[in-house]
mmCIF file with all atom_site columns, C-alpha atoms in Angstrom:
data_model
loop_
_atom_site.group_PDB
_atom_site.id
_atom_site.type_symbol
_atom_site.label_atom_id
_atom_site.label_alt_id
_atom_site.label_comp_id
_atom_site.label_asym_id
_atom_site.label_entity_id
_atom_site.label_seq_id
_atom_site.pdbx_PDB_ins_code
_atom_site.Cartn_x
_atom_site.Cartn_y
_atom_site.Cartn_z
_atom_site.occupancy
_atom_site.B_iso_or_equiv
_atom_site.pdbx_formal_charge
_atom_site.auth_seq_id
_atom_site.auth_comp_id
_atom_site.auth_asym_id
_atom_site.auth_atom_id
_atom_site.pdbx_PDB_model_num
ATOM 1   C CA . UNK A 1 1   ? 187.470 152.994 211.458 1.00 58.00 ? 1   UNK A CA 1
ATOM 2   C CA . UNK A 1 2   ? 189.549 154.521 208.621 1.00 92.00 ? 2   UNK A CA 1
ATOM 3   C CA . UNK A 1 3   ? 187.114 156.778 206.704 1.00 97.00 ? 3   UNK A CA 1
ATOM 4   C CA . UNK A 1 4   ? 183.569 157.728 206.390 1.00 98.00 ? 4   UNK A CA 1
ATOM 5   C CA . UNK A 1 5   ? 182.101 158.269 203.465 1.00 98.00 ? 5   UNK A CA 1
ATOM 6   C CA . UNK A 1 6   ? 178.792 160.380 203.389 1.00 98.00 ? 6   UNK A CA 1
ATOM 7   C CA . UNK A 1 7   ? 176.380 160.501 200.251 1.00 98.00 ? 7   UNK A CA 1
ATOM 8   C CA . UNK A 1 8   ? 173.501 162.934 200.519 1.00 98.00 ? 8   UNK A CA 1
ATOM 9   C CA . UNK A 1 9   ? 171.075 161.311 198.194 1.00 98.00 ? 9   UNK A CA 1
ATOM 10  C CA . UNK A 1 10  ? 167.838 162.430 196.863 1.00 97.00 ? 10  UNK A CA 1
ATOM 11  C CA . UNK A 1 11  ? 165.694 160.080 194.507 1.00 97.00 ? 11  UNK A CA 1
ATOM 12  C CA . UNK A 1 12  ? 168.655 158.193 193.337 1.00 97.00 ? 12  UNK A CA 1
ATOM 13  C CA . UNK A 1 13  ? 167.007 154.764 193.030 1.00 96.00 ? 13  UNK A CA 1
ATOM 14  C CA . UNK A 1 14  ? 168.853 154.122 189.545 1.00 95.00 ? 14  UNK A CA 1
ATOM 15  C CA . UNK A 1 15  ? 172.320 154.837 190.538 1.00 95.00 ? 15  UNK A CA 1
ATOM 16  C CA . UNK A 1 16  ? 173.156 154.613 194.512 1.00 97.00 ? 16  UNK A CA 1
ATOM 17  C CA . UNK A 1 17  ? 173.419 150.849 194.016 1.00 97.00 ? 17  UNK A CA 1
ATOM 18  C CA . UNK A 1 18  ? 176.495 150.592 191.571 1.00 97.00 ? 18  UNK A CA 1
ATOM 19  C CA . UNK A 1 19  ? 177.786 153.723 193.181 1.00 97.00 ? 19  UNK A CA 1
ATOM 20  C CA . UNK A 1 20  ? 178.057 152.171 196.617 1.00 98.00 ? 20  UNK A CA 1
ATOM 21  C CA . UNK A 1 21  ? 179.696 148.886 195.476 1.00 97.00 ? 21  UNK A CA 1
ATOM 22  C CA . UNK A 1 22  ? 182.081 150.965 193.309 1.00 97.00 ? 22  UNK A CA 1
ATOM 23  C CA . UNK A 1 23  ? 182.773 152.795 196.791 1.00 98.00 ? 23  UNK A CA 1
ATOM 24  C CA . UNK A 1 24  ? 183.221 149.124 198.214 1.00 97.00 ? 24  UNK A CA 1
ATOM 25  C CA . UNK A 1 25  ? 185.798 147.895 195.754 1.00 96.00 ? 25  UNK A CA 1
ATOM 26  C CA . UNK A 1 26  ? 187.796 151.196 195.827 1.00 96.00 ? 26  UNK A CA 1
ATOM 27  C CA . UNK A 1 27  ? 187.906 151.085 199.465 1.00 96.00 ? 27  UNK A CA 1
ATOM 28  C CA . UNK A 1 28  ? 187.972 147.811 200.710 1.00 90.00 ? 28  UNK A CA 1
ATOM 29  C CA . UNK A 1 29  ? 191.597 146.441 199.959 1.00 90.00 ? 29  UNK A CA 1
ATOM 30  C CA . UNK A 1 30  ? 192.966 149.335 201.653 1.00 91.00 ? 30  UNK A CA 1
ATOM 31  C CA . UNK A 1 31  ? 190.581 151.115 203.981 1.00 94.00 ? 31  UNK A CA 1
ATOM 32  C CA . UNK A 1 32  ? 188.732 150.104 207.144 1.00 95.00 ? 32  UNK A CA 1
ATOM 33  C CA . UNK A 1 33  ? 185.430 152.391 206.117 1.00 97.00 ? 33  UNK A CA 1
ATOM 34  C CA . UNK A 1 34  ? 181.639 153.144 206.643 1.00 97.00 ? 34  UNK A CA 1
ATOM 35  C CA . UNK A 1 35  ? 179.591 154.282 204.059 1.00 98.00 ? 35  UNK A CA 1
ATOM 36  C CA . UNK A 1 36  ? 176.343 156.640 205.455 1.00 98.00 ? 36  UNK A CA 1
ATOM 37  C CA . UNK A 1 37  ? 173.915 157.291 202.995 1.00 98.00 ? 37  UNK A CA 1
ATOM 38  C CA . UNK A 1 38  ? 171.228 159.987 204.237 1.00 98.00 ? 38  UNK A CA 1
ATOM 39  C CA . UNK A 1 39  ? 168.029 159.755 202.535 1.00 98.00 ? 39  UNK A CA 1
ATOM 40  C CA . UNK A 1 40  ? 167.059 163.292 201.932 1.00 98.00 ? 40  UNK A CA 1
ATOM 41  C CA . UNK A 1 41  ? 162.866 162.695 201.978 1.00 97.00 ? 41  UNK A CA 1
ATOM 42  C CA . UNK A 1 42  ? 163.457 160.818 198.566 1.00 97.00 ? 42  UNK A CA 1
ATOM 43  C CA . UNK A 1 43  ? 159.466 160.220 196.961 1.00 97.00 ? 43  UNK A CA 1
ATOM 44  C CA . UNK A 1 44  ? 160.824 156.856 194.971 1.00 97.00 ? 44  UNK A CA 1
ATOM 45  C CA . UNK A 1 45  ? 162.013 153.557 195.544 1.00 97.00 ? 45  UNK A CA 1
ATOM 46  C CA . UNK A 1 46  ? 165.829 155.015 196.491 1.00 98.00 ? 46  UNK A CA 1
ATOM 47  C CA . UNK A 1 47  ? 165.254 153.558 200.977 1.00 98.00 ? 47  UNK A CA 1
ATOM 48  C CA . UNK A 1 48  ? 164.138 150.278 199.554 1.00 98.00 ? 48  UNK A CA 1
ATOM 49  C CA . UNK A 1 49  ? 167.376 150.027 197.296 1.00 98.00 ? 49  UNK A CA 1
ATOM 50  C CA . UNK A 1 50  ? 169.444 151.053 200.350 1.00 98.00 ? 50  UNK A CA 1
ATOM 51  C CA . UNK A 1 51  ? 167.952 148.796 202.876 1.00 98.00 ? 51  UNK A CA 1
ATOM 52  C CA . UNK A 1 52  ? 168.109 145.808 200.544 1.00 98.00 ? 52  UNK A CA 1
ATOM 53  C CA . UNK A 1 53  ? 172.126 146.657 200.059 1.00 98.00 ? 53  UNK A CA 1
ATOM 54  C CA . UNK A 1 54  ? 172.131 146.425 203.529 1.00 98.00 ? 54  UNK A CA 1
ATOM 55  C CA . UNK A 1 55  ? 171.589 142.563 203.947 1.00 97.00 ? 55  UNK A CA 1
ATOM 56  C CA . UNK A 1 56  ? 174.762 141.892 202.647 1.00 97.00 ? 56  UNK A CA 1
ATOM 57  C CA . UNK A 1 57  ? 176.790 144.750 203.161 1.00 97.00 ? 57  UNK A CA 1
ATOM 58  C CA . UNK A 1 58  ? 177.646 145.645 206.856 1.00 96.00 ? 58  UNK A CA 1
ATOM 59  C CA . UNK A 1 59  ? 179.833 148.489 206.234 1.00 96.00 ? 59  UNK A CA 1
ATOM 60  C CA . UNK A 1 60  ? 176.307 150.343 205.257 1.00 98.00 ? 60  UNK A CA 1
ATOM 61  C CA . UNK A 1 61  ? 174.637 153.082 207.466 1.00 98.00 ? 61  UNK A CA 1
ATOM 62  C CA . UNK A 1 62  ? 171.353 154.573 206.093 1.00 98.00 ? 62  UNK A CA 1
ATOM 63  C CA . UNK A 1 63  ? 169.938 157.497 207.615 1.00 98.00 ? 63  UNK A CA 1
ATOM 64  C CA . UNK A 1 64  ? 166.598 158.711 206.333 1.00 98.00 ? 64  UNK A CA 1
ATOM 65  C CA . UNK A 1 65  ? 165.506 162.334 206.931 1.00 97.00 ? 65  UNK A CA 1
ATOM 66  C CA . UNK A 1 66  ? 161.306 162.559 206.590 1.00 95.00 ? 66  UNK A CA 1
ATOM 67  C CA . UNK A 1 67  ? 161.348 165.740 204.246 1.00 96.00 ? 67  UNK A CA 1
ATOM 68  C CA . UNK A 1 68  ? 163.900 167.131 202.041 1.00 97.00 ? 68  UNK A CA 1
ATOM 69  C CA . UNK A 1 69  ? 166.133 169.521 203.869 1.00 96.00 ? 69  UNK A CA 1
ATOM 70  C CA . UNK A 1 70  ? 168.776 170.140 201.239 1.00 95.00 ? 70  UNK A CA 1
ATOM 71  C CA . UNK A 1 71  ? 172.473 169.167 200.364 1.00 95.00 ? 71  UNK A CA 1
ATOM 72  C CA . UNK A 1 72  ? 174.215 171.028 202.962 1.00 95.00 ? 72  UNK A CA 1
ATOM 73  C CA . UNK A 1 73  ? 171.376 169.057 205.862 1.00 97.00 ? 73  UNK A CA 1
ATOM 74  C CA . UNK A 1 74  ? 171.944 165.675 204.759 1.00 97.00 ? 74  UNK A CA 1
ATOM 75  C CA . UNK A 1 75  ? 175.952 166.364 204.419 1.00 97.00 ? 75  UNK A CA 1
ATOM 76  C CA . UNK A 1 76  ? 175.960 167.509 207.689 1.00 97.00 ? 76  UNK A CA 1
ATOM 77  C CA . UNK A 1 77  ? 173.622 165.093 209.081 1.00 98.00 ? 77  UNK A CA 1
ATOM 78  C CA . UNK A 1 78  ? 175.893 162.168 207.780 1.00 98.00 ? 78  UNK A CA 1
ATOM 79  C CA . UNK A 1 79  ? 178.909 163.648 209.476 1.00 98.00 ? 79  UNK A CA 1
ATOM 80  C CA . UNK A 1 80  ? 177.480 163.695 212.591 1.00 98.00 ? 80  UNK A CA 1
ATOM 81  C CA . UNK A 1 81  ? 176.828 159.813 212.532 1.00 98.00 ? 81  UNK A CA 1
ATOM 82  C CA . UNK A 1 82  ? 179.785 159.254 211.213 1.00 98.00 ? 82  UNK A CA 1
ATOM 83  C CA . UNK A 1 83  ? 182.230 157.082 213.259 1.00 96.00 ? 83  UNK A CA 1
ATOM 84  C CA . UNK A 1 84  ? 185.892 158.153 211.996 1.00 97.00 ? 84  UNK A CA 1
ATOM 85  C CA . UNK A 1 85  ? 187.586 161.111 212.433 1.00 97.00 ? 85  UNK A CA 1
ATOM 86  C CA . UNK A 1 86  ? 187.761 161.355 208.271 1.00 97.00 ? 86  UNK A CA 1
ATOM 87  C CA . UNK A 1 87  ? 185.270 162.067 206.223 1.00 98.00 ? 87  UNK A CA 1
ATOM 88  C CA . UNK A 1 88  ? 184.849 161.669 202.657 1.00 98.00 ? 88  UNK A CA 1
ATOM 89  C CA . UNK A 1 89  ? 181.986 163.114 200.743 1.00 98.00 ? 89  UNK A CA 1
ATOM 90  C CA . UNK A 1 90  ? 180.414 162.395 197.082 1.00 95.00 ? 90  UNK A CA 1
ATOM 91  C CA . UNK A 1 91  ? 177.133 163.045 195.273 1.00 94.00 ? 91  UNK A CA 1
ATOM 92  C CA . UNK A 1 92  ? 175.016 160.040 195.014 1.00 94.00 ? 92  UNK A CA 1
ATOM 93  C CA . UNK A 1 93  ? 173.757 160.652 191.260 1.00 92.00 ? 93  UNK A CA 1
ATOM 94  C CA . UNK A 1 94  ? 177.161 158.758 189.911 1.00 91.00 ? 94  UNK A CA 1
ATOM 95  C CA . UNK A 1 95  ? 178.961 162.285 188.543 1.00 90.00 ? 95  UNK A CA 1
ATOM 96  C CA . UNK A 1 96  ? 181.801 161.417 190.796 1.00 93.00 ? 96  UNK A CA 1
ATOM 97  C CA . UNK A 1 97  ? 184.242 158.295 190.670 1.00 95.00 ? 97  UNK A CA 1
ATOM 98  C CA . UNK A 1 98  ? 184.718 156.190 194.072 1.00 96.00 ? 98  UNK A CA 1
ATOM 99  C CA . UNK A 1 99  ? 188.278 155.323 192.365 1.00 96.00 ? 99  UNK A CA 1
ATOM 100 C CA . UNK A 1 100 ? 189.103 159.006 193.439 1.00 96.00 ? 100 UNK A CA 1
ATOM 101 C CA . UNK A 1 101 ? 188.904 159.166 196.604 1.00 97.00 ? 101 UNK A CA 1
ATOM 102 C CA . UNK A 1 102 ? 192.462 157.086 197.659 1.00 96.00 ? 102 UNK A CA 1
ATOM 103 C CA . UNK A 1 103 ? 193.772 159.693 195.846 1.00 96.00 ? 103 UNK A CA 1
ATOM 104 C CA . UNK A 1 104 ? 192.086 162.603 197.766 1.00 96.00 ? 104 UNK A CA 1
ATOM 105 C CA . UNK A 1 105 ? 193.465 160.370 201.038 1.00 96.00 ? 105 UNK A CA 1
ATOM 106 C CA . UNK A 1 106 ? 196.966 160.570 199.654 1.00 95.00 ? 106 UNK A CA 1
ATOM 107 C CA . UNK A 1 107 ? 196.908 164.336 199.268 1.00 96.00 ? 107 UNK A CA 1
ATOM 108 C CA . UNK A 1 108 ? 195.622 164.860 202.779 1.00 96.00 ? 108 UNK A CA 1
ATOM 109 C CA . UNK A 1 109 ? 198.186 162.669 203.987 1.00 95.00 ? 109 UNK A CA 1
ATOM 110 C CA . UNK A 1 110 ? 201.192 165.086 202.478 1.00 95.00 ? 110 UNK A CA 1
ATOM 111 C CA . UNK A 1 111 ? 199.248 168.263 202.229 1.00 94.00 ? 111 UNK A CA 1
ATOM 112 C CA . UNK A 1 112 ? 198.703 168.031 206.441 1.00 93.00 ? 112 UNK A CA 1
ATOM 113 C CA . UNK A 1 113 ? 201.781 167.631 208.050 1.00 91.00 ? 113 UNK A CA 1
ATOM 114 C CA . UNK A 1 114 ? 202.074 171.306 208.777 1.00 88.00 ? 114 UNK A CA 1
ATOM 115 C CA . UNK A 1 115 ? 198.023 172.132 209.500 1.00 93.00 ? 115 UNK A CA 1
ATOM 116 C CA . UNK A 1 116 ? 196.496 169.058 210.073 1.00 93.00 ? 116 UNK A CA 1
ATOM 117 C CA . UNK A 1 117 ? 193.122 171.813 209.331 1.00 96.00 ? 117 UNK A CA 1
ATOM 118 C CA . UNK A 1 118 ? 193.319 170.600 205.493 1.00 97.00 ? 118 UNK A CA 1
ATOM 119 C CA . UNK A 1 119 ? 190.319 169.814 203.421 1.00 96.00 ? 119 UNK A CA 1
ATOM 120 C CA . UNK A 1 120 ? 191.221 167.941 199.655 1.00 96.00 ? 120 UNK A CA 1
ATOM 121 C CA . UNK A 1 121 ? 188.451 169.839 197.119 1.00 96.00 ? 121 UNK A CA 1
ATOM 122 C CA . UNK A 1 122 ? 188.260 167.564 193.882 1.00 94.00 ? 122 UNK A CA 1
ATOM 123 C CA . UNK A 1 123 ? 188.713 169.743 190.929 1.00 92.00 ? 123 UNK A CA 1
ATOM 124 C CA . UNK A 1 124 ? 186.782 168.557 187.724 1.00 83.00 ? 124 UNK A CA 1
ATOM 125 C CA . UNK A 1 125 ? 189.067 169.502 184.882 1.00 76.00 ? 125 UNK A CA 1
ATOM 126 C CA . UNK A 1 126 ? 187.121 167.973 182.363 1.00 66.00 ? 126 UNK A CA 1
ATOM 127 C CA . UNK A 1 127 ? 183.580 168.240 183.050 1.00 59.00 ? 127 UNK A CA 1
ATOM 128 C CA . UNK A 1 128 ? 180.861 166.725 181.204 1.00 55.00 ? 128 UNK A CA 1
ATOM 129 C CA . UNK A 1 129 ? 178.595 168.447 181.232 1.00 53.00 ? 129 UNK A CA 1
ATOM 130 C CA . UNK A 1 130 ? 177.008 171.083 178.944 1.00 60.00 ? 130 UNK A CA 1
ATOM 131 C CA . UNK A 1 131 ? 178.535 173.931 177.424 1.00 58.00 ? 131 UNK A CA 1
ATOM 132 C CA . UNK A 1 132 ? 175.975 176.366 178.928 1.00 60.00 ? 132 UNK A CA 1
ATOM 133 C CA . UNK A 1 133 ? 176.526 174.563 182.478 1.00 60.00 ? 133 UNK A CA 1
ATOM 134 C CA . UNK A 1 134 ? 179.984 174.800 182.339 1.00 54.00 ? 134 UNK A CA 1
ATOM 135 C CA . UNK A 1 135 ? 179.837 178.299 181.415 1.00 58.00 ? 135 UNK A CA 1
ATOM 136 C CA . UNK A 1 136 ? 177.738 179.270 183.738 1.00 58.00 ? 136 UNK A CA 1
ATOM 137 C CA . UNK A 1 137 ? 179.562 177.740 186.625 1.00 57.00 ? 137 UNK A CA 1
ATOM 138 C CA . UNK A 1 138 ? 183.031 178.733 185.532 1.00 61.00 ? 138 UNK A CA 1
ATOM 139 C CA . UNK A 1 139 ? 181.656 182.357 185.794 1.00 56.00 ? 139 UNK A CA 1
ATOM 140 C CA . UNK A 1 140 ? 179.973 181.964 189.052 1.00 57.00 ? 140 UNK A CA 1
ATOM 141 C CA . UNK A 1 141 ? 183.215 180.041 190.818 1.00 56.00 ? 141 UNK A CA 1
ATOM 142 C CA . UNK A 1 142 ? 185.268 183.492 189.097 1.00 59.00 ? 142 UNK A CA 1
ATOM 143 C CA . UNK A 1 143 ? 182.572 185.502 190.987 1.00 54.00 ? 143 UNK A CA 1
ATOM 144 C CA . UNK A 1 144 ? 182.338 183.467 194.012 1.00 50.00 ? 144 UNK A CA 1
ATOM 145 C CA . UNK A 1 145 ? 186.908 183.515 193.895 1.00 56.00 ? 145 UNK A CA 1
ATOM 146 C CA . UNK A 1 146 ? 187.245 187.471 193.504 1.00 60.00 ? 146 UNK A CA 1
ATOM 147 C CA . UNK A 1 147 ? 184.525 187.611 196.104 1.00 54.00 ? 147 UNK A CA 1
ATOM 148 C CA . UNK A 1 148 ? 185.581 185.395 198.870 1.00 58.00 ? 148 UNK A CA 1
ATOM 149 C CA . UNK A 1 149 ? 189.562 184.299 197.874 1.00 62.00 ? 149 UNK A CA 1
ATOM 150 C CA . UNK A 1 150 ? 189.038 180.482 198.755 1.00 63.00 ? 150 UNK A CA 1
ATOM 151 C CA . UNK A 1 151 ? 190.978 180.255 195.444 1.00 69.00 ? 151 UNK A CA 1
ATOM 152 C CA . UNK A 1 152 ? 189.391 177.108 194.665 1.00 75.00 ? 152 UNK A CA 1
ATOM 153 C CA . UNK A 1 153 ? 188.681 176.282 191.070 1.00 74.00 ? 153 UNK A CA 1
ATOM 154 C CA . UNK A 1 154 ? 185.900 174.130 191.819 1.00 76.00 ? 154 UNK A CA 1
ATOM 155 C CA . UNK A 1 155 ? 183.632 174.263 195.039 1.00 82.00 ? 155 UNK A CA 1
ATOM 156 C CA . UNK A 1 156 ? 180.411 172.582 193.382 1.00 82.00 ? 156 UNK A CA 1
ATOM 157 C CA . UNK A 1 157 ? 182.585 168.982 193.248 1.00 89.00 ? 157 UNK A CA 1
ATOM 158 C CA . UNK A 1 158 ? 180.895 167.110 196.350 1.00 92.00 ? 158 UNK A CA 1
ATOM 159 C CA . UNK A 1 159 ? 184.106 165.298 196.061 1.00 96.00 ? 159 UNK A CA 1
ATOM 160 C CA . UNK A 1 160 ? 185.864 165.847 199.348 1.00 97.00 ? 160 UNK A CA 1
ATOM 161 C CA . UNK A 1 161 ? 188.158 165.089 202.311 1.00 97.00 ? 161 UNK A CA 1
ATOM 162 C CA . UNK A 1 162 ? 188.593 166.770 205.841 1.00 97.00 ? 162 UNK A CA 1
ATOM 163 C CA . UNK A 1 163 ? 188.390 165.911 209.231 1.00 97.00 ? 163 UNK A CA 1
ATOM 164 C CA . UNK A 1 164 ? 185.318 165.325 210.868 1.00 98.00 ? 164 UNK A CA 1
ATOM 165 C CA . UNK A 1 165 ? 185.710 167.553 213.930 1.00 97.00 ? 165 UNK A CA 1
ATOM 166 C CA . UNK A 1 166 ? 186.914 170.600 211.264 1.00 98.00 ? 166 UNK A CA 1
ATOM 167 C CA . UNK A 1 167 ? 183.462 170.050 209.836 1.00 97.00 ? 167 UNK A CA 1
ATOM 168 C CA . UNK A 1 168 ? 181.532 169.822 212.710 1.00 97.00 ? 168 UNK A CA 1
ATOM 169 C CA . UNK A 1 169 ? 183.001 173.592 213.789 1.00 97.00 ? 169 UNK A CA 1
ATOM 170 C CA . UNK A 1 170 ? 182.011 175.049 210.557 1.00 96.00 ? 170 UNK A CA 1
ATOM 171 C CA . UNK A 1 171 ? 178.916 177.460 211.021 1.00 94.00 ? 171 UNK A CA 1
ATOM 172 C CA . UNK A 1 172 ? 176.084 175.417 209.734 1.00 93.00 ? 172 UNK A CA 1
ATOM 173 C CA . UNK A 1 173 ? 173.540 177.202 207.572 1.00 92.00 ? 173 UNK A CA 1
ATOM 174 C CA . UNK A 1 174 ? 171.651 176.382 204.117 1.00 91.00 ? 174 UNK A CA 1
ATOM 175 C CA . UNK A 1 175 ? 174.026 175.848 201.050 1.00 88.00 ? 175 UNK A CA 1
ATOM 176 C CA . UNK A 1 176 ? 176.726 175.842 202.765 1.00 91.00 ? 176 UNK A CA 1
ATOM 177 C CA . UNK A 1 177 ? 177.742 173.304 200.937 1.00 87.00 ? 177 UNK A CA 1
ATOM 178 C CA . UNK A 1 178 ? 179.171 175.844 198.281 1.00 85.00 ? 178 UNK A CA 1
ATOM 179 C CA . UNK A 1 179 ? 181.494 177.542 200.759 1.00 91.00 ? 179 UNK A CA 1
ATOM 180 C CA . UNK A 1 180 ? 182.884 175.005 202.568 1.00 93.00 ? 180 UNK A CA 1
ATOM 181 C CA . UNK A 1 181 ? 186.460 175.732 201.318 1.00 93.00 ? 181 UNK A CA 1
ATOM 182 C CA . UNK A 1 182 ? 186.159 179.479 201.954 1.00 92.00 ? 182 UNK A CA 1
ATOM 183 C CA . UNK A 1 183 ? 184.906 178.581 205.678 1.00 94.00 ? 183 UNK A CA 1
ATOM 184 C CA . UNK A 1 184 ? 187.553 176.119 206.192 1.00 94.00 ? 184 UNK A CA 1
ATOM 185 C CA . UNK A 1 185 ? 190.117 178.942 205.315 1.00 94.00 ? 185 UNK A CA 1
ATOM 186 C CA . UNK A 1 186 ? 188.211 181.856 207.509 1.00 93.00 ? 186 UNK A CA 1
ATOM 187 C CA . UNK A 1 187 ? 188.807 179.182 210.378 1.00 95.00 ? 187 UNK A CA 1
ATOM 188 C CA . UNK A 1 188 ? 192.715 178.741 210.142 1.00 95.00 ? 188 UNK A CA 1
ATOM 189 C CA . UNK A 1 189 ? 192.590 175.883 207.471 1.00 96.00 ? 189 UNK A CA 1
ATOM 190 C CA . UNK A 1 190 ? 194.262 174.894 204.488 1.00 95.00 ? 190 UNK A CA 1
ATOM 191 C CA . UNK A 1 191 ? 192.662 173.920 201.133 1.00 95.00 ? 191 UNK A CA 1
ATOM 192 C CA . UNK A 1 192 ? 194.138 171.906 198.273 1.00 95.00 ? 192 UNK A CA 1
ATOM 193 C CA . UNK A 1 193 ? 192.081 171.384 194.885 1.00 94.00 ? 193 UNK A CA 1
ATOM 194 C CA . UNK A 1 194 ? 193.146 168.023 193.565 1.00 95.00 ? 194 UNK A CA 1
ATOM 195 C CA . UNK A 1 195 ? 192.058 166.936 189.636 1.00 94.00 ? 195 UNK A CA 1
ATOM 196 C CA . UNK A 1 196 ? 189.289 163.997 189.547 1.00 94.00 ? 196 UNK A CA 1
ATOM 197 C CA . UNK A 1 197 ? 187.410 162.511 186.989 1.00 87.00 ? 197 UNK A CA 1
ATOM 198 C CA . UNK A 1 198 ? 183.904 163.326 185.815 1.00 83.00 ? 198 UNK A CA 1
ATOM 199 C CA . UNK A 1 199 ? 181.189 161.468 184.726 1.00 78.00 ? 199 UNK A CA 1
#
């Protein structure tokens, strides 16, 4: 096994479909992979879409948690099912491209040489969102920067790639989903911030 890729999802019936067969074709000429999807106590039809993926698609893991325990739970809960030693995580509403992460792979791959203790941070340049949201969150990444010196332009992309182990000794608490880069540095890591679409 190549890669895992891990998609916290929370009432996504509408778009965890075409986002895991976009995952499939960007993945499957080049990567053996899994793809875990944890069901974070979604209230619509978002386990029924999954489980009826999962007749023809065998590279599909679902894991459903019974009430919603957050972002940071269901990330962490999909790494520790995962079976490679690389993970790869995205949100499951659609805001970030599948065709991304090869590229995120190909970073690790020359960013690690020297600390294998890398984790690839996708950096939305040009976000689409609203003006007020990317206000907001360019001022609370400055805050978060001076604060904690991850120097990380963007730690609310769920677009990323680390190893699995490096993870897994992370201090787990809620949200920490948002500090991920500055933990990976407090623990002896590197972290690289590479430019990915957003949708």
């Amino acid at each position: 096994m190549d890669l895992s890729v891990v998609i916290p999802v929370c009432n996504e019936e509408e778009s965890i479909g075409s986002l895991i067969n976009e995952i499939t074709q960007a993945l499957s000429d080049h990567y053996q992979h899994e793809i875990i999807v944890v069901d974070d106590g979604s209230k619509d039809n978002t386990l029924d879409v999954l489980l009826k993926i999962k007749q023809d698609l065998s590279t599909l893991r679902i894991v459903k948690h019974l009430k919603n325990s957050g972002q940071s739970t269901a990330v962490r809960t999909g790494i520790q099912y995962a079976s490679s030693a690389w993970i790869a995580t995205l949100d499951g509403d659609g805001q970030n491209d599948p065709a991304d992460i090869p590229k995120l792979l190909k970073a690790y791959q020359e960013s690690s040489a020297d600390n294998p203790k890398t984790m690839i941070v996708g950096h939305r340049a040009k976000r689409q969102d609203s003006l007020v949201k990317r206000l907001s969150s360019k001022i609370a990444n400055g805050i978060r920067a001076s604060l904690l010196g991850d120097a990380t332009p963007d730690t609310g992309c769920g677009l990323k790639v680390f190893r699995r182990q490096d993870f897994l000794d992370l201090p787990s608490f809620d949200h920490m989903h948002r500090f991920l880069p500055a933990l990976m540095l407090r623990n002896g890591g590197q972290v690289v911030s590479v430019e990915v679409s957003h949708r």
